């Protein structure tokens, strides 16, 4: 059985209000444009999540809300507060508790950048993969019966993009 993980860093957020709590920062104009562009790329390539896990931070929720308008209504969004600014091992633990065959996770760096590199057999030939800028999105497949069985270094990249690769 193939399991698919779509690992996305949230779209670009705003720093306009210096007194605002980090958790409550909204998307900026660029983020509001790039989230639907990433959704279009996912749909075009047939990568449709069954479940979308967001950290609960405003910018991850807004990223998905802007993406959802461009995708079929097939995914259920769930809040996963443990993913907020989490390290890779904690994000992996959240993933291993899932049961749907295609999971999308929208979260934060540095945890997502590190985890994406740890999960794959080989990094894609893309200059931005290690940096994992805002809205960077990796699609990877695993040959396993359940998420609990996946191991580091076993994911096969089936797609990677950043907003600058797309017409946003």
Short mmCIF file of N, CA, C and O in Angstrom, two decimals, residues 71-149:
data_model
loop_
_atom_site.label_atom_id
_atom_site.label_comp_id
_atom_site.label_asym_id
_atom_site.label_seq_id
_atom_site.Cartn_x
_atom_site.Cartn_y
_atom_site.Cartn_z
N UNK A 71 -9.58 23.50 -4.34
CA UNK A 71 -9.48 22.04 -4.33
C UNK A 71 -10.86 21.42 -4.19
O UNK A 71 -11.77 22.04 -3.64
N UNK A 72 -10.99 20.17 -4.65
CA UNK A 72 -12.26 19.46 -4.41
C UNK A 72 -12.51 19.34 -2.90
O UNK A 72 -11.56 19.29 -2.12
N UNK A 73 -13.74 19.30 -2.53
CA UNK A 73 -14.08 19.22 -1.11
C UNK A 73 -13.94 17.78 -0.61
O UNK A 73 -14.91 17.15 -0.21
N UNK A 74 -12.72 17.30 -0.63
CA UNK A 74 -12.48 15.92 -0.21
C UNK A 74 -11.72 15.83 1.09
O UNK A 74 -11.69 14.78 1.72
N UNK A 75 -11.10 16.91 1.51
CA UNK A 75 -10.24 16.86 2.69
C UNK A 75 -10.92 17.41 3.93
O UNK A 75 -11.68 18.37 3.86
N UNK A 76 -10.60 16.79 5.03
CA UNK A 76 -11.08 17.25 6.33
C UNK A 76 -9.92 17.96 7.02
O UNK A 76 -8.83 17.40 7.14
N UNK A 77 -10.12 19.21 7.44
CA UNK A 77 -9.08 19.93 8.17
C UNK A 77 -9.19 19.62 9.65
O UNK A 77 -10.29 19.63 10.22
N UNK A 78 -8.03 19.35 10.25
CA UNK A 78 -7.97 19.11 11.69
C UNK A 78 -6.85 19.95 12.28
O UNK A 78 -5.79 20.09 11.68
N UNK A 79 -7.11 20.48 13.45
CA UNK A 79 -6.08 21.23 14.16
C UNK A 79 -5.18 20.26 14.92
O UNK A 79 -5.67 19.34 15.58
N UNK A 80 -3.88 20.47 14.78
CA UNK A 80 -2.89 19.66 15.50
C UNK A 80 -1.95 20.62 16.23
O UNK A 80 -0.84 20.90 15.76
N UNK A 81 -2.38 21.15 17.37
CA UNK A 81 -1.61 22.17 18.07
C UNK A 81 -0.18 21.74 18.42
O UNK A 81 0.71 22.58 18.52
N UNK A 82 0.05 20.45 18.55
CA UNK A 82 1.40 19.97 18.86
C UNK A 82 2.39 20.31 17.76
O UNK A 82 3.60 20.34 17.99
N UNK A 83 1.92 20.60 16.55
CA UNK A 83 2.81 20.92 15.43
C UNK A 83 3.29 22.37 15.44
O UNK A 83 4.17 22.73 14.67
N UNK A 84 2.74 23.21 16.30
CA UNK A 84 3.14 24.62 16.32
C UNK A 84 4.60 24.74 16.74
O UNK A 84 4.97 24.38 17.85
N UNK A 85 5.44 25.18 15.80
CA UNK A 85 6.88 25.36 16.01
C UNK A 85 7.55 24.08 16.55
O UNK A 85 8.55 24.15 17.27
N UNK A 86 7.02 22.93 16.18
CA UNK A 86 7.50 21.64 16.70
C UNK A 86 8.78 21.18 16.01
O UNK A 86 9.04 21.50 14.86
N UNK A 87 9.54 20.38 16.74
CA UNK A 87 10.73 19.78 16.14
C UNK A 87 10.29 18.58 15.29
O UNK A 87 9.15 18.12 15.38
N UNK A 88 11.18 18.10 14.43
CA UNK A 88 10.80 17.03 13.50
C UNK A 88 10.24 15.78 14.16
O UNK A 88 9.30 15.17 13.65
N UNK A 89 10.78 15.39 15.30
CA UNK A 89 10.30 14.15 15.94
C UNK A 89 8.86 14.29 16.42
O UNK A 89 8.08 13.34 16.33
N UNK A 90 8.49 15.45 16.88
CA UNK A 90 7.11 15.66 17.32
C UNK A 90 6.15 15.67 16.13
O UNK A 90 5.08 15.07 16.18
N UNK A 91 6.55 16.32 15.03
CA UNK A 91 5.72 16.31 13.82
C UNK A 91 5.55 14.88 13.32
O UNK A 91 4.46 14.45 12.94
N UNK A 92 6.64 14.11 13.34
CA UNK A 92 6.57 12.71 12.91
C UNK A 92 5.64 11.90 13.80
O UNK A 92 4.87 11.07 13.31
N UNK A 93 5.64 12.15 15.08
CA UNK A 93 4.72 11.46 15.99
C UNK A 93 3.26 11.78 15.67
O UNK A 93 2.40 10.90 15.71
N UNK A 94 2.99 13.04 15.31
CA UNK A 94 1.63 13.42 14.91
C UNK A 94 1.25 12.64 13.65
O UNK A 94 0.15 12.08 13.55
N UNK A 95 2.17 12.58 12.68
CA UNK A 95 1.90 11.86 11.44
C UNK A 95 1.64 10.38 11.71
O UNK A 95 0.71 9.80 11.16
N UNK A 96 2.44 9.77 12.56
CA UNK A 96 2.31 8.33 12.82
C UNK A 96 0.99 7.96 13.49
O UNK A 96 0.61 6.79 13.50
N UNK A 97 0.27 8.94 14.02
CA UNK A 97 -1.02 8.64 14.66
C UNK A 97 -2.18 8.71 13.66
O UNK A 97 -3.32 8.45 14.03
N UNK A 98 -1.89 9.03 12.41
CA UNK A 98 -2.94 9.19 11.41
C UNK A 98 -3.30 7.86 10.74
O UNK A 98 -2.52 6.92 10.77
N UNK A 99 -4.48 7.82 10.12
CA UNK A 99 -4.93 6.59 9.46
C UNK A 99 -5.28 6.79 7.99
O UNK A 99 -5.33 5.82 7.24
N UNK A 100 -5.55 8.02 7.56
CA UNK A 100 -5.92 8.27 6.15
C UNK A 100 -4.72 8.01 5.24
O UNK A 100 -3.58 8.23 5.65
N UNK A 101 -4.95 7.57 4.01
CA UNK A 101 -3.82 7.26 3.12
C UNK A 101 -3.06 8.47 2.59
O UNK A 101 -1.88 8.37 2.27
N UNK A 102 -3.72 9.63 2.50
CA UNK A 102 -3.03 10.83 2.03
C UNK A 102 -3.22 11.94 3.05
O UNK A 102 -4.34 12.42 3.27
N UNK A 103 -2.12 12.33 3.66
CA UNK A 103 -2.11 13.33 4.72
C UNK A 103 -1.37 14.57 4.24
O UNK A 103 -0.29 14.46 3.66
N UNK A 104 -1.94 15.73 4.50
CA UNK A 104 -1.25 16.98 4.27
C UNK A 104 -1.02 17.62 5.63
O UNK A 104 -1.93 17.66 6.46
N UNK A 105 0.20 18.10 5.84
CA UNK A 105 0.53 18.79 7.09
C UNK A 105 1.01 20.19 6.73
O UNK A 105 1.87 20.35 5.86
N UNK A 106 0.45 21.20 7.40
CA UNK A 106 0.85 22.58 7.18
C UNK A 106 1.39 23.11 8.50
O UNK A 106 0.66 23.17 9.50
N UNK A 107 2.68 23.46 8.49
CA UNK A 107 3.31 23.87 9.73
C UNK A 107 4.43 24.87 9.51
O UNK A 107 4.36 25.70 8.61
N UNK A 108 5.47 24.72 10.31
CA UNK A 108 6.47 25.77 10.48
C UNK A 108 7.90 25.25 10.36
O UNK A 108 8.18 24.08 10.62
N UNK A 109 8.79 26.16 10.04
CA UNK A 109 10.22 25.89 10.12
C UNK A 109 10.71 26.23 11.52
O UNK A 109 10.07 27.03 12.20
N UNK A 110 11.80 25.66 11.96
CA UNK A 110 12.70 24.78 11.21
C UNK A 110 12.26 23.32 11.16
O UNK A 110 12.80 22.53 10.41
N UNK A 111 11.25 22.96 11.92
CA UNK A 111 10.83 21.56 12.01
C UNK A 111 10.46 20.92 10.68
O UNK A 111 10.84 19.79 10.39
N UNK A 112 9.72 21.65 9.84
CA UNK A 112 9.28 21.07 8.57
C UNK A 112 10.44 20.91 7.60
O UNK A 112 10.52 19.92 6.87
N UNK A 113 11.34 21.87 7.56
CA UNK A 113 12.51 21.75 6.67
C UNK A 113 13.36 20.55 7.08
O UNK A 113 13.78 19.76 6.23
N UNK A 114 13.58 20.41 8.36
CA UNK A 114 14.39 19.30 8.85
C UNK A 114 13.71 17.96 8.58
O UNK A 114 14.34 17.02 8.10
N UNK A 115 12.42 17.88 8.89
CA UNK A 115 11.70 16.62 8.70
C UNK A 115 11.66 16.22 7.23
O UNK A 115 11.84 15.04 6.90
N UNK A 116 11.42 17.18 6.34
CA UNK A 116 11.36 16.83 4.92
C UNK A 116 12.68 16.20 4.47
O UNK A 116 12.67 15.20 3.74
N UNK A 117 13.78 16.73 4.91
CA UNK A 117 15.07 16.17 4.56
C UNK A 117 15.32 14.80 5.19
O UNK A 117 15.96 13.94 4.58
N UNK A 118 14.80 14.60 6.38
CA UNK A 118 15.00 13.33 7.08
C UNK A 118 14.14 12.21 6.53
O UNK A 118 14.53 11.04 6.55
N UNK A 119 12.95 12.54 6.03
CA UNK A 119 12.02 11.51 5.58
C UNK A 119 12.36 10.91 4.22
O UNK A 119 12.05 9.75 3.97
N UNK A 120 12.98 11.68 3.35
CA UNK A 120 13.17 11.23 1.97
C UNK A 120 14.46 10.43 1.77
O UNK A 120 15.44 10.64 2.45
N UNK A 121 14.38 9.50 0.80
CA UNK A 121 15.56 8.72 0.40
C UNK A 121 16.62 9.63 -0.19
O UNK A 121 17.80 9.49 0.10
N UNK A 122 16.17 10.55 -1.04
CA UNK A 122 17.07 11.48 -1.71
C UNK A 122 16.34 12.80 -1.90
O UNK A 122 15.18 12.82 -2.30
N UNK A 123 17.04 13.89 -1.61
CA UNK A 123 16.44 15.21 -1.78
C UNK A 123 16.25 15.52 -3.26
O UNK A 123 17.03 15.06 -4.09
N UNK A 124 15.23 16.28 -3.59
CA UNK A 124 15.05 16.66 -4.99
C UNK A 124 16.16 17.62 -5.43
O UNK A 124 16.77 18.30 -4.60
N UNK A 125 16.38 17.67 -6.71
CA UNK A 125 17.39 18.58 -7.26
C UNK A 125 16.76 19.96 -7.41
O UNK A 125 16.35 20.36 -8.50
N UNK A 126 16.61 20.63 -6.28
CA UNK A 126 15.98 21.96 -6.26
C UNK A 126 16.75 22.82 -5.26
O UNK A 126 16.96 22.39 -4.12
N UNK A 127 17.17 24.02 -5.64
CA UNK A 127 17.99 24.85 -4.75
C UNK A 127 17.30 25.30 -3.47
O UNK A 127 17.96 25.68 -2.51
N UNK A 128 15.98 25.23 -3.40
CA UNK A 128 15.26 25.71 -2.23
C UNK A 128 14.81 24.61 -1.27
O UNK A 128 14.21 24.89 -0.24
N UNK A 129 15.10 23.35 -1.60
CA UNK A 129 14.60 22.27 -0.75
C UNK A 129 15.13 22.37 0.68
O UNK A 129 14.36 22.25 1.63
N UNK A 130 16.40 22.60 0.85
CA UNK A 130 16.96 22.65 2.21
C UNK A 130 16.50 23.88 2.98
O UNK A 130 16.33 23.84 4.19
N UNK A 131 16.29 25.00 2.26
CA UNK A 131 15.82 26.23 2.92
C UNK A 131 14.36 26.14 3.32
O UNK A 131 13.95 26.71 4.31
N UNK A 132 13.57 25.46 2.52
CA UNK A 132 12.13 25.30 2.73
C UNK A 132 11.47 26.65 3.01
O UNK A 132 10.93 26.90 4.08
N UNK A 133 11.47 27.55 2.01
CA UNK A 133 10.86 28.88 2.21
C UNK A 133 9.36 28.76 2.42
O UNK A 133 8.78 27.69 2.27
N UNK A 134 8.73 29.88 2.72
CA UNK A 134 7.28 29.85 2.96
C UNK A 134 6.56 29.26 1.75
O UNK A 134 6.91 29.51 0.61
N UNK A 135 5.58 28.43 2.04
CA UNK A 135 4.74 27.70 1.09
C UNK A 135 5.50 26.61 0.32
O UNK A 135 4.94 26.01 -0.60
N UNK A 136 6.73 26.31 0.70
CA UNK A 136 7.42 25.16 0.10
C UNK A 136 6.57 23.92 0.37
O UNK A 136 6.03 23.75 1.47
N UNK A 137 6.46 23.07 -0.63
CA UNK A 137 5.58 21.90 -0.53
C UNK A 137 6.27 20.69 -1.13
O UNK A 137 6.69 20.72 -2.29
N UNK A 138 6.38 19.64 -0.34
CA UNK A 138 6.94 18.37 -0.79
C UNK A 138 5.85 17.32 -0.77
O UNK A 138 5.10 17.22 0.20
N UNK A 139 5.78 16.54 -1.84
CA UNK A 139 4.87 15.40 -1.89
C UNK A 139 5.76 14.17 -1.93
O UNK A 139 6.65 14.05 -2.78
N UNK A 140 5.55 13.26 -0.97
CA UNK A 140 6.36 12.05 -0.91
C UNK A 140 5.48 10.83 -0.67
O UNK A 140 4.43 10.94 -0.04
N UNK A 141 5.93 9.70 -1.20
CA UNK A 141 5.20 8.44 -1.02
C UNK A 141 6.02 7.47 -0.20
O UNK A 141 7.26 7.47 -0.28
N UNK A 142 5.31 6.65 0.54
CA UNK A 142 5.92 5.61 1.37
C UNK A 142 5.24 4.28 1.06
O UNK A 142 4.02 4.25 0.89
N UNK A 143 6.00 3.24 1.02
CA UNK A 143 5.43 1.90 0.87
C UNK A 143 5.29 1.33 2.27
O UNK A 143 6.28 0.91 2.88
N UNK A 144 4.09 1.40 2.79
CA UNK A 144 3.81 0.92 4.15
C UNK A 144 2.32 0.70 4.28
O UNK A 144 1.52 1.27 3.53
N UNK A 145 1.94 -0.11 5.23
CA UNK A 145 0.52 -0.38 5.48
C UNK A 145 -0.10 0.68 6.39
O UNK A 145 -1.30 0.90 6.36
N UNK A 146 0.73 1.33 7.22
CA UNK A 146 0.22 2.37 8.12
C UNK A 146 1.31 3.40 8.35
O UNK A 146 2.50 3.13 8.17
N UNK A 147 0.89 4.59 8.75
CA UNK A 147 1.84 5.66 9.03
C UNK A 147 2.77 5.29 10.16
O UNK A 147 3.92 5.74 10.21
N UNK A 148 2.32 4.46 11.06
CA UNK A 148 3.14 4.06 12.19
C UNK A 148 4.36 3.23 11.75
O UNK A 148 5.33 3.12 12.47
N UNK A 149 4.29 2.66 10.55
CA UNK A 149 5.39 1.82 10.04
C UNK A 149 6.47 2.59 9.29
O UNK A 149 7.52 2.03 8.99
#
